[in-house]
GROMACS .gro file of C-alpha atoms in nm:
model
  145
    1MET     CA    1  -6.147  10.665  10.920
    2THR     CA    2  -6.186  10.473  11.245
    3ALA     CA    3  -5.821  10.358  11.228
    4THR     CA    4  -5.703  10.718  11.184
    5ILE     CA    5  -5.897  10.829  11.490
    6ALA     CA    6  -5.764  10.556  11.693
    7ARG     CA    7  -5.400  10.632  11.595
    8GLU     CA    8  -5.452  11.007  11.677
    9THR     CA    9  -5.596  10.907  12.017
   10GLN     CA   10  -5.316  10.665  12.102
   11SER     CA   11  -5.040  10.924  12.006
   12ALA     CA   12  -5.200  11.200  12.195
   13THR     CA   13  -5.243  10.998  12.522
   14PRO     CA   14  -4.869  10.962  12.611
   15ALA     CA   15  -4.809  11.321  12.553
   16LYS     CA   16  -5.095  11.411  12.778
   17THR     CA   17  -4.986  11.175  13.051
   18GLN     CA   18  -4.636  11.321  13.027
   19VAL     CA   19  -4.763  11.664  13.071
   20THR     CA   20  -4.982  11.551  13.366
   21GLY     CA   21  -4.686  11.398  13.531
   22ILE     CA   22  -4.487  11.700  13.488
   23VAL     CA   23  -4.752  11.940  13.622
   24VAL     CA   24  -4.815  11.698  13.918
   25GLY     CA   25  -4.448  11.673  13.990
   26ALA     CA   26  -4.401  12.056  13.980
   27SER     CA   27  -4.697  12.109  14.193
   28ARG     CA   28  -4.580  11.859  14.459
   29ILE     CA   29  -4.239  12.029  14.475
   30VAL     CA   30  -4.384  12.382  14.515
   31ILE     CA   31  -4.656  12.291  14.753
   32SER     CA   32  -4.428  12.066  14.975
   33PHE     CA   33  -4.156  12.343  14.964
   34LEU     CA   34  -4.416  12.603  15.080
   35PHE     CA   35  -4.560  12.368  15.352
   36GLY     CA   36  -4.211  12.307  15.494
   37PHE     CA   37  -4.205  12.670  15.603
   38HIS     CA   38  -4.520  12.611  15.788
   39GLY     CA   39  -4.361  12.332  15.970
   40LEU     CA   40  -4.074  12.541  16.044
   41GLN     CA   41  -4.287  12.803  16.204
   42GLY     CA   42  -4.351  12.563  16.489
   43PHE     CA   43  -3.987  12.579  16.575
   44GLY     CA   44  -3.963  12.953  16.579
   45PHE     CA   45  -3.852  13.029  16.229
   46PHE     CA   46  -4.009  13.275  15.986
   47GLY     CA   47  -4.189  13.466  16.271
   48GLY     CA   48  -4.286  13.147  16.473
   49ILE     CA   49  -4.623  13.066  16.579
   50ASP     CA   50  -4.694  13.415  16.724
   51GLY     CA   51  -4.521  13.631  16.467
   52GLN     CA   52  -4.254  13.718  16.734
   53GLY     CA   53  -4.043  13.417  16.699
   54GLY     CA   54  -4.209  13.203  16.940
   55SER     CA   55  -4.198  12.826  16.919
   56VAL     CA   56  -4.407  12.542  17.025
   57PRO     CA   57  -4.271  12.393  17.351
   58PHE     CA   58  -4.032  12.095  17.286
   59GLY     CA   59  -4.211  11.760  17.289
   60SER     CA   60  -4.560  11.906  17.337
   61PHE     CA   61  -4.858  11.738  17.175
   62PRO     CA   62  -5.003  11.811  16.921
   63GLY     CA   63  -4.805  12.140  16.844
   64TRP     CA   64  -4.442  12.025  16.860
   65TRP     CA   65  -4.521  11.672  16.707
   66GLY     CA   66  -4.732  11.832  16.442
   67SER     CA   67  -4.442  12.061  16.340
   68VAL     CA   68  -4.208  11.753  16.329
   69PHE     CA   69  -4.463  11.566  16.102
   70GLU     CA   70  -4.506  11.870  15.895
   71LEU     CA   71  -4.143  11.932  15.828
   72ALA     CA   72  -4.039  11.565  15.790
   73GLY     CA   73  -4.340  11.500  15.549
   74ALA     CA   74  -4.275  11.822  15.342
   75LEU     CA   75  -3.905  11.701  15.303
   76LEU     CA   76  -4.012  11.355  15.196
   77LEU     CA   77  -4.274  11.479  14.967
   78LEU     CA   78  -4.028  11.752  14.822
   79VAL     CA   79  -3.778  11.494  14.711
   80GLY     CA   80  -4.046  11.249  14.625
   81LEU     CA   81  -3.948  10.953  14.866
   82ALA     CA   82  -4.230  10.761  15.012
   83SER     CA   83  -4.453  11.015  14.857
   84ARG     CA   84  -4.785  10.845  14.907
   85PRO     CA   85  -4.745  10.762  15.278
   86ALA     CA   86  -4.607  11.105  15.347
   87ALA     CA   87  -4.903  11.269  15.161
   88ILE     CA   88  -5.140  11.051  15.363
   89LEU     CA   89  -4.987  11.152  15.686
   90LEU     CA   90  -4.985  11.526  15.603
   91SER     CA   91  -5.338  11.515  15.501
   92GLY     CA   92  -5.435  11.355  15.828
   93VAL     CA   93  -5.212  11.619  16.016
   94MET     CA   94  -5.395  11.895  15.840
   95ALA     CA   95  -5.747  11.733  15.877
   96TYR     CA   96  -5.667  11.694  16.266
   97ALA     CA   97  -5.550  12.062  16.279
   98TYR     CA   98  -5.863  12.161  16.108
   99PHE     CA   99  -6.102  11.983  16.317
  100THR     CA  100  -5.934  12.045  16.665
  101VAL     CA  101  -5.804  12.405  16.623
  102HIS     CA  102  -6.028  12.572  16.370
  103ALA     CA  103  -6.378  12.402  16.349
  104PRO     CA  104  -6.441  12.486  16.723
  105MET     CA  105  -6.422  12.853  16.630
  106GLY     CA  106  -6.677  12.851  16.359
  107LEU     CA  107  -6.852  12.630  16.093
  108LEU     CA  108  -6.689  12.760  15.765
  109PRO     CA  109  -6.316  12.783  15.702
  110LEU     CA  110  -6.351  13.149  15.620
  111GLN     CA  111  -6.497  13.211  15.967
  112ASN     CA  112  -6.251  12.992  16.161
  113MET     CA  113  -5.932  13.081  15.981
  114GLY     CA  114  -5.891  12.725  15.881
  115GLU     CA  115  -5.884  12.756  15.512
  116PRO     CA  116  -5.513  12.683  15.467
  117ALA     CA  117  -5.548  12.362  15.680
  118ALA     CA  118  -5.842  12.238  15.476
  119VAL     CA  119  -5.686  12.318  15.142
  120TYR     CA  120  -5.358  12.152  15.243
  121SER     CA  121  -5.548  11.843  15.368
  122TRP     CA  122  -5.723  11.792  15.032
  123ILE     CA  123  -5.403  11.872  14.825
  124PHE     CA  124  -5.217  11.610  15.011
  125LEU     CA  125  -5.488  11.364  14.975
  126LEU     CA  126  -5.488  11.434  14.596
  127PHE     CA  127  -5.107  11.357  14.595
  128ALA     CA  128  -5.168  11.044  14.793
  129ALA     CA  129  -5.419  10.931  14.519
  130VAL     CA  130  -5.236  11.041  14.202
  131GLY     CA  131  -4.877  10.974  14.311
  132PRO     CA  132  -4.578  11.199  14.291
  133GLY     CA  133  -4.574  11.264  13.931
  134ARG     CA  134  -4.232  11.318  13.748
  135PHE     CA  135  -3.913  11.447  13.930
  136ALA     CA  136  -3.957  11.200  14.226
  137LEU     CA  137  -3.723  10.971  14.380
  138ASP     CA  138  -4.019  10.717  14.394
  139THR     CA  139  -4.052  10.734  14.018
  140LEU     CA  140  -3.674  10.703  13.954
  141ILE     CA  141  -3.653  10.409  14.192
  142LYS     CA  142  -3.963  10.236  14.021
  143ARG     CA  143  -3.801  10.304  13.678
  144ARG     CA  144  -3.468  10.124  13.770
  145ARG     CA  145  -3.646   9.806  13.894
   0.00000   0.00000   0.00000
């Protein structure tokens, strides 16, 4: 009886791990794709930062550099290259945005319009912790070694 349970548990584990890797990988791709548009807004795309096509002044800190980090990090995370460092960087960028831009306007994210920054920060921290999942160049490179 115990041997049967152990065999069932062992056979279920790889399938569960495979599904988890697929879900994490698909989530990473979708979230980084969407976040890339956020970075492009700083350069005037998709309505820009003001809804009228305005962009952040070239070289300004933190706005322009934040947009550069957002776009570069989103691209790295999208393809799954240097995923964990990119996710840590993006988590920090979004935490910085939350605490310097949104938090001074109110205590809670719903009051200060910082909910997207807070959610992105935590999601990127999650990707840094669990890895890129399937469909990542990091995973492919690791398999070939």
